[in-house]
XYZ file of C-alpha atoms in Angstrom:
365
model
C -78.636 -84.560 41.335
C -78.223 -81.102 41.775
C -81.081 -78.554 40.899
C -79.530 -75.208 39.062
C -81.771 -73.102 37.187
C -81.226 -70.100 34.957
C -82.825 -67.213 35.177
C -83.357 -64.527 32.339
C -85.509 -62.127 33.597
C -87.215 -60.739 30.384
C -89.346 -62.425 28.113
C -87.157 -63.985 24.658
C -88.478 -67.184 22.300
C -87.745 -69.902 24.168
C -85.920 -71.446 20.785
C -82.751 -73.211 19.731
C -81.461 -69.715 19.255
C -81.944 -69.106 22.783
C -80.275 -71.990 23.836
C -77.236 -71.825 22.407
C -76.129 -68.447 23.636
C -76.034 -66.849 27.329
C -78.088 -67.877 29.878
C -80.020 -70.648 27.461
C -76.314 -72.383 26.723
C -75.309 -72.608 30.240
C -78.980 -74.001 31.051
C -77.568 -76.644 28.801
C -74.077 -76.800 29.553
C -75.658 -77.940 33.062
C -77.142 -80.660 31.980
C -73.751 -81.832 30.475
C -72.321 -81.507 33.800
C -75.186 -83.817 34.988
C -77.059 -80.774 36.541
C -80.883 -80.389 36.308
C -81.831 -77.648 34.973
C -84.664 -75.454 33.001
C -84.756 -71.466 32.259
C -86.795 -69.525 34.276
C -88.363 -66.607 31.970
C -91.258 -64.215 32.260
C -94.966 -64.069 30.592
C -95.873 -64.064 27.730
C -95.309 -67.035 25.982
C -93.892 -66.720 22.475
C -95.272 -68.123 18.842
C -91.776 -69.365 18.244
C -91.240 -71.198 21.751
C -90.301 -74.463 20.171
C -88.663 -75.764 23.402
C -91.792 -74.798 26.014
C -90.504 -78.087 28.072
C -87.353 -76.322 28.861
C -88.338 -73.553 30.141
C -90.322 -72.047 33.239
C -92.637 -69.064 32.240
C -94.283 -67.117 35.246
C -95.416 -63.787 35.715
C -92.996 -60.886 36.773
C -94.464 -60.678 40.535
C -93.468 -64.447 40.621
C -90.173 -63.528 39.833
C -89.925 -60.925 42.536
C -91.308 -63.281 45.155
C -88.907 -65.342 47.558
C -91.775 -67.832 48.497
C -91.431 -68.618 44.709
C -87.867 -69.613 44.323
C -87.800 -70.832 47.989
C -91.029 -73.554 46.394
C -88.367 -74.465 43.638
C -86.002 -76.177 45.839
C -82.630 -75.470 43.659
C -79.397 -75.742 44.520
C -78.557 -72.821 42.644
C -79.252 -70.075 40.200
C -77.596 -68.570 37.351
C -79.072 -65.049 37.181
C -78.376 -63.085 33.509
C -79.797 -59.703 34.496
C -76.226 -57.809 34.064
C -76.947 -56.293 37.111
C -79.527 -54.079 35.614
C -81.045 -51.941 38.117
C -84.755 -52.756 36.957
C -83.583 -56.640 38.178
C -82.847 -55.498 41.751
C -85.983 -56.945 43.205
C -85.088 -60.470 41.266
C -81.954 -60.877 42.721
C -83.160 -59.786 45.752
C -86.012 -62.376 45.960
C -83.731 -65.144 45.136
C -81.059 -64.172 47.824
C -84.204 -63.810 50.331
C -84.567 -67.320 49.678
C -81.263 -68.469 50.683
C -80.416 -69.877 47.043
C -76.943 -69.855 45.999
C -76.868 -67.430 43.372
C -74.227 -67.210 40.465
C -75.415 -63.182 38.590
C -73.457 -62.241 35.042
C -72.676 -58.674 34.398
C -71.901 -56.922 31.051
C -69.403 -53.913 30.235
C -69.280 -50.840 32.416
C -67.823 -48.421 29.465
C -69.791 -45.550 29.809
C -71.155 -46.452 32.954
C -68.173 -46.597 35.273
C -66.243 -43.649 33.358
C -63.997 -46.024 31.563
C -64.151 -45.059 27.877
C -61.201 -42.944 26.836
C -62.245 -39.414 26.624
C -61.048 -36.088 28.542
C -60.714 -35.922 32.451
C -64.174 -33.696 32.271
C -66.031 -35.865 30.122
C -65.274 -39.118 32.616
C -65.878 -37.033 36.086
C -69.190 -35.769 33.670
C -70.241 -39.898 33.348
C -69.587 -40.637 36.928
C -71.966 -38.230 38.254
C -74.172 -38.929 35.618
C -74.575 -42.437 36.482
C -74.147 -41.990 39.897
C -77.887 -43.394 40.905
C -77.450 -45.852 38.012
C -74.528 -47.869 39.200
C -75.780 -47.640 43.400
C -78.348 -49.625 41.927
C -76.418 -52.161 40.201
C -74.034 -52.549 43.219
C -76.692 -53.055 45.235
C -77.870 -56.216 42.408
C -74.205 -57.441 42.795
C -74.201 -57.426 46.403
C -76.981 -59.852 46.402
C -74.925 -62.213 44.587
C -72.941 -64.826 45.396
C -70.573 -65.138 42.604
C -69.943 -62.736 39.604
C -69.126 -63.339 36.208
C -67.954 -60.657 33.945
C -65.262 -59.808 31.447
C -61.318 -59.007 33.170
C -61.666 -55.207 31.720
C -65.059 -55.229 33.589
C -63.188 -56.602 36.348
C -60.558 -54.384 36.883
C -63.028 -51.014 36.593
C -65.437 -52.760 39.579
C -62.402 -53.462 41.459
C -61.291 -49.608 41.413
C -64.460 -47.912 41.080
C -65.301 -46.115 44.370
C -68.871 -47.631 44.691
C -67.700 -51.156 43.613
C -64.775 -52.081 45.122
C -62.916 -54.944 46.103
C -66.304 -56.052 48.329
C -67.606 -56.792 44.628
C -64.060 -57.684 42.479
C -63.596 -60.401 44.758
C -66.404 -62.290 43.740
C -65.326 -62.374 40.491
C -64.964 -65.035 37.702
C -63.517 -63.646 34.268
C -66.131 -64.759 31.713
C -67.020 -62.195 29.258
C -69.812 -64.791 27.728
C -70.358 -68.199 27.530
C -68.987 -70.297 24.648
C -70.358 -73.398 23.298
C -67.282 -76.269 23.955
C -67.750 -77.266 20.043
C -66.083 -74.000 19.295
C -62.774 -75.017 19.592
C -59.196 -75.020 17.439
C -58.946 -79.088 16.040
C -55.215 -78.429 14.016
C -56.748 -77.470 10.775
C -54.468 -75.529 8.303
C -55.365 -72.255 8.219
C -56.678 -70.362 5.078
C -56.145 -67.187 3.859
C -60.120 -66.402 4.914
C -61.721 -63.831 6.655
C -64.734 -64.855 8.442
C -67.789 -62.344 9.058
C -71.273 -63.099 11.095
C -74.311 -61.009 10.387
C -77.548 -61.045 12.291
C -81.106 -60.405 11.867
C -81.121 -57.713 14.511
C -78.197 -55.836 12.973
C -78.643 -52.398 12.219
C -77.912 -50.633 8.500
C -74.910 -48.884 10.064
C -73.265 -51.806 10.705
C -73.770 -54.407 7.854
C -72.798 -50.844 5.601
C -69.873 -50.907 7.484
C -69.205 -54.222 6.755
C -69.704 -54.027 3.023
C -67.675 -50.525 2.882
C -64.740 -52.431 4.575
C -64.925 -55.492 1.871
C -64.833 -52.843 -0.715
C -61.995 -50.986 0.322
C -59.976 -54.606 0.736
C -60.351 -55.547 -2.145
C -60.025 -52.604 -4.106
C -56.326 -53.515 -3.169
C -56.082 -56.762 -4.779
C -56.561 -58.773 -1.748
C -55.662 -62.130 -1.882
C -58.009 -63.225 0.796
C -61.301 -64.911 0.666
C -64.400 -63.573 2.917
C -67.244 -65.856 3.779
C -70.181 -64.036 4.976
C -72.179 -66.308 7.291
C -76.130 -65.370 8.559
C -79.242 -64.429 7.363
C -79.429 -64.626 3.662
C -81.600 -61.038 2.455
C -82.039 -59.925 -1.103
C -80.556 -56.745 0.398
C -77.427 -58.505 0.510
C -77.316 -60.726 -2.674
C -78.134 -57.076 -4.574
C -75.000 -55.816 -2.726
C -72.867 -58.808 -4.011
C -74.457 -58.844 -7.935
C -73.943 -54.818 -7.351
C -69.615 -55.739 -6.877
C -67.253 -56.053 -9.852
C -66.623 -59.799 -10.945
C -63.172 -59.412 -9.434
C -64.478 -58.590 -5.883
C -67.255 -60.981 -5.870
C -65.559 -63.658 -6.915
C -63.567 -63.172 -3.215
C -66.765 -62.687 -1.674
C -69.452 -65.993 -0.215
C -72.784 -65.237 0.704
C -73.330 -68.401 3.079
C -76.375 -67.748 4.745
C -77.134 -69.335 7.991
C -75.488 -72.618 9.245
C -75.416 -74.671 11.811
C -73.268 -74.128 14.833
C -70.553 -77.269 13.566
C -70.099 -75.559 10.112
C -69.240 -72.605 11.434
C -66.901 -73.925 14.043
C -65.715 -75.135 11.064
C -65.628 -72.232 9.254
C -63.536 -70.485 12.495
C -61.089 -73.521 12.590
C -60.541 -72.743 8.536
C -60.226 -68.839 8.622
C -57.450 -66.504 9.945
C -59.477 -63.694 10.817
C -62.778 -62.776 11.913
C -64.366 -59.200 11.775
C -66.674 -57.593 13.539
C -68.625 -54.163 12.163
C -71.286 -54.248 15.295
C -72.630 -50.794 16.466
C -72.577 -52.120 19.658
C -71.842 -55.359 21.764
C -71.496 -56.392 25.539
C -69.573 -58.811 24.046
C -70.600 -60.311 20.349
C -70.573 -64.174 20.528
C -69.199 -64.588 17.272
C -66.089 -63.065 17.976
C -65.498 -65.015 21.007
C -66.060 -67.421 19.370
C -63.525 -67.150 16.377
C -61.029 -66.615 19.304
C -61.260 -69.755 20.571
C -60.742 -71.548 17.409
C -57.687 -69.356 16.902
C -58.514 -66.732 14.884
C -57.532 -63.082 14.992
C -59.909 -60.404 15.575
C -60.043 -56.747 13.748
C -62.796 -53.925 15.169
C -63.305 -50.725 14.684
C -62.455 -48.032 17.235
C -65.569 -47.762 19.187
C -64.612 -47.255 22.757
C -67.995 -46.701 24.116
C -70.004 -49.718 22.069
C -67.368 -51.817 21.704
C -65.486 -51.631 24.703
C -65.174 -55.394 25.667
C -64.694 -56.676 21.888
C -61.866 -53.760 21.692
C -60.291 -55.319 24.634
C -60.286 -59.057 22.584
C -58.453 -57.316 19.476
C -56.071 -55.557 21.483
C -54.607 -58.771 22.781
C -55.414 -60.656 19.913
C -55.434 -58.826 16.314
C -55.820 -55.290 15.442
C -58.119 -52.354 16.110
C -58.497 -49.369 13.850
C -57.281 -46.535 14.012
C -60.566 -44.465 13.236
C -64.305 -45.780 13.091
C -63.924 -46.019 8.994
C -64.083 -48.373 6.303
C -60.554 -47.509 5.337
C -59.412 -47.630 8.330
C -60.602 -50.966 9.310
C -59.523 -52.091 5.578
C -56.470 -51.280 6.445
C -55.668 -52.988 9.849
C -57.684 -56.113 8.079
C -55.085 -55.992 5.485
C -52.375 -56.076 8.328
C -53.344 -58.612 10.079
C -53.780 -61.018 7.318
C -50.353 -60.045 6.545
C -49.225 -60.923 9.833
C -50.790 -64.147 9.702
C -49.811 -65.241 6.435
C -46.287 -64.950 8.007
C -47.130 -66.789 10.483
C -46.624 -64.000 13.663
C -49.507 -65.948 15.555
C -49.742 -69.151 16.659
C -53.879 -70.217 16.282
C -53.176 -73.282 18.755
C -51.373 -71.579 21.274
C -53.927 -68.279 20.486
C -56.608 -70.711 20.774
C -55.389 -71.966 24.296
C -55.380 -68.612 25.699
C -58.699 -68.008 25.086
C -60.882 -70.828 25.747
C -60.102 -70.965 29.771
C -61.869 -67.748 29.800
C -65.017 -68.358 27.126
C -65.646 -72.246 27.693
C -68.098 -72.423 30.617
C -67.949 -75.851 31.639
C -65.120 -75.755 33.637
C -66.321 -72.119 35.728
C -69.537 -73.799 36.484
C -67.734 -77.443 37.532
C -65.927 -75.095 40.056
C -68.914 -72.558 40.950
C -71.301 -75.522 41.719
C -69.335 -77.791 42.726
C -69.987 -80.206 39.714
């Protein structure tokens, strides 16, 4: 049996939470794949660490140590540091040890110069982050296999300090998808599906509850269903909305991860209001049960989730609640007559979120 451990190099509750997302749900995914495998995470422990037996809790210096990794014996390691340059002496202990090392890297929007602005403004980021992203090559080099989103993929691969060296050790994976999220033939609704978290700032749920406003200020025929954490900020929003508008309105609160794959499978489109993503799970999500996708225009925070609209639903055409109304209300209009397909939709995009088959062919599995 093959040892492969994952590695998130700053402290989080070791929780279900955490392991069914990022680096926790590919520490399981492993196991599926008949893998050992644990999470390797710093001190301190957490209150909330309901799954201490899954996880590996040492002390940063530990981390930065070769003798350490070289005492675990693995096979490999799956490091989620997104190439951060405060990481550098992780990776760098764990290629010092001669352990096959798999690394995941986020967006590079403002880093790399790739949000759409003037000619200025981009030479402006580049030499602004010049010392920046020489330290995050220098974390790729170390690794042995990249995973990263195709937009990301194509900026390494024509970024000066980057390169081809790096692009060629590429996988596209924006972020890893739980195989339960997946399109089973169910009819689809005429729902809109939205995800809220407890980390989300004001801006965004307000952007959120803007949008609904404005959408159904036009007699919308939809239905929204509001999944996440329930807060009496929320169900005063919703008593706060004419009968007519909350009637089209569900306040689900959290669920587990079947209902809302079931949810997904059910709705036509999903929304996301987020002030900023590397790559917002939810909406991957949604894709791969074949729903459509409608942002706002943030070029800089959401850069990735942009990228998932463009090819599959709609981005707005200003960072407004009118404006996303709007291309909401065009894409449901699309769908309703039936201008995507949610199982060939679905198709596309589960090669590139389902992580199973990458790590079969990374490991060997």
């Amino acid at each position: 049996m093959k040892r492969i451990y994952t590695c998130t190099p700053y402290s989080l509750p070791a929780n279900d939470e955490f392991f069914s997302r990022d680096a926790g749900l590919i520490c399981m995914q492993l196991r599926e794949l008949g893998a050992e495998s644990r999470s390797v995470m710093p001190l301190p422990f957490h209150d909330d660490d309901t799954r201490r037996d899954d996880v590996i809790r040492v002390s940063p210096e530990q981390l930065e140590d070769a003798s350490w990794w070289q005492e675990q014996h693995l096979d490999g390691v799956v490091l989620y540091s997104r190439a951060l340059p405060c990481f550098l002496k992780v990776a760098k202990a764990i290629r010092a040890a001669g352990i096959f090392m798999m690394m995941h890297v986020g967006p590079f929007s403002s880093e790399t110069g790739g949000q759409k602005c003037s000619l200025p403004g981009r030479l402006w980021s580049r030499l602004k982050n010049f010392p920046l992203n020489i330290l995050r090559a220098a974390n790729m080099r170390c690794a042995d296999v990249i995973t990263t989103s195709p937009p990301v993929l194509k900026k390494l691969a024509t970024h000066p300090l980057f390169g081809t060296e790096i692009a060629d050790k590429c996988f596209p994976m924006p972020t890893p998808v739980d195989s339960l999220f997946a399109y089973d033939g169910t009819e689809k609704e005429d729902l809109v599906v939205v995800v809220t978290h407890r980390d989300d700032d004001p801006d965004s749920l307000q952007m959120m509850m803007k949008t609904l406003e404005a959408l159904y200020t036009n007699e919308q025929p939809a239905r929204t269903e509001i999944y996440g954490p329930g807060t009496e900020f929320f169900l005063r929003w919703h008593e706060s909305l004419p009968e007519s508008v909350s009637a089209r309105l569900s306040l689900c609160g959290d669920i587990p991860h079947e209902c809302l794959a079931h949810a997904f499978n059910r709705a036509r489109v999903c929304v996301c209001t987020s002030a900023g993503e590397e790559a917002h799970l939810a909406s991957c999500e949604a894709l791969c049960c074949g729903c459509s996708l409608v942002v706002p225009h943030r070029p800089v925070a959401l850069d990735t989730v942009m990228w998932y609209a463009e090819q599959c639903g709609r981005v707005s055409a200003a960072d407004t609640p009118a404006s996303l109304a709007f291309a909401l209300t065009e894409e449901l209009s699309d769908r309703r007559e039936g201008k995507r397909n949610p199982a060939a939709s679905a198709a596309r995009w589960q090669p590139l979120f389902h992580i199973n088959p990458i790590l079969k062919q990374i490991f060997n599995l």
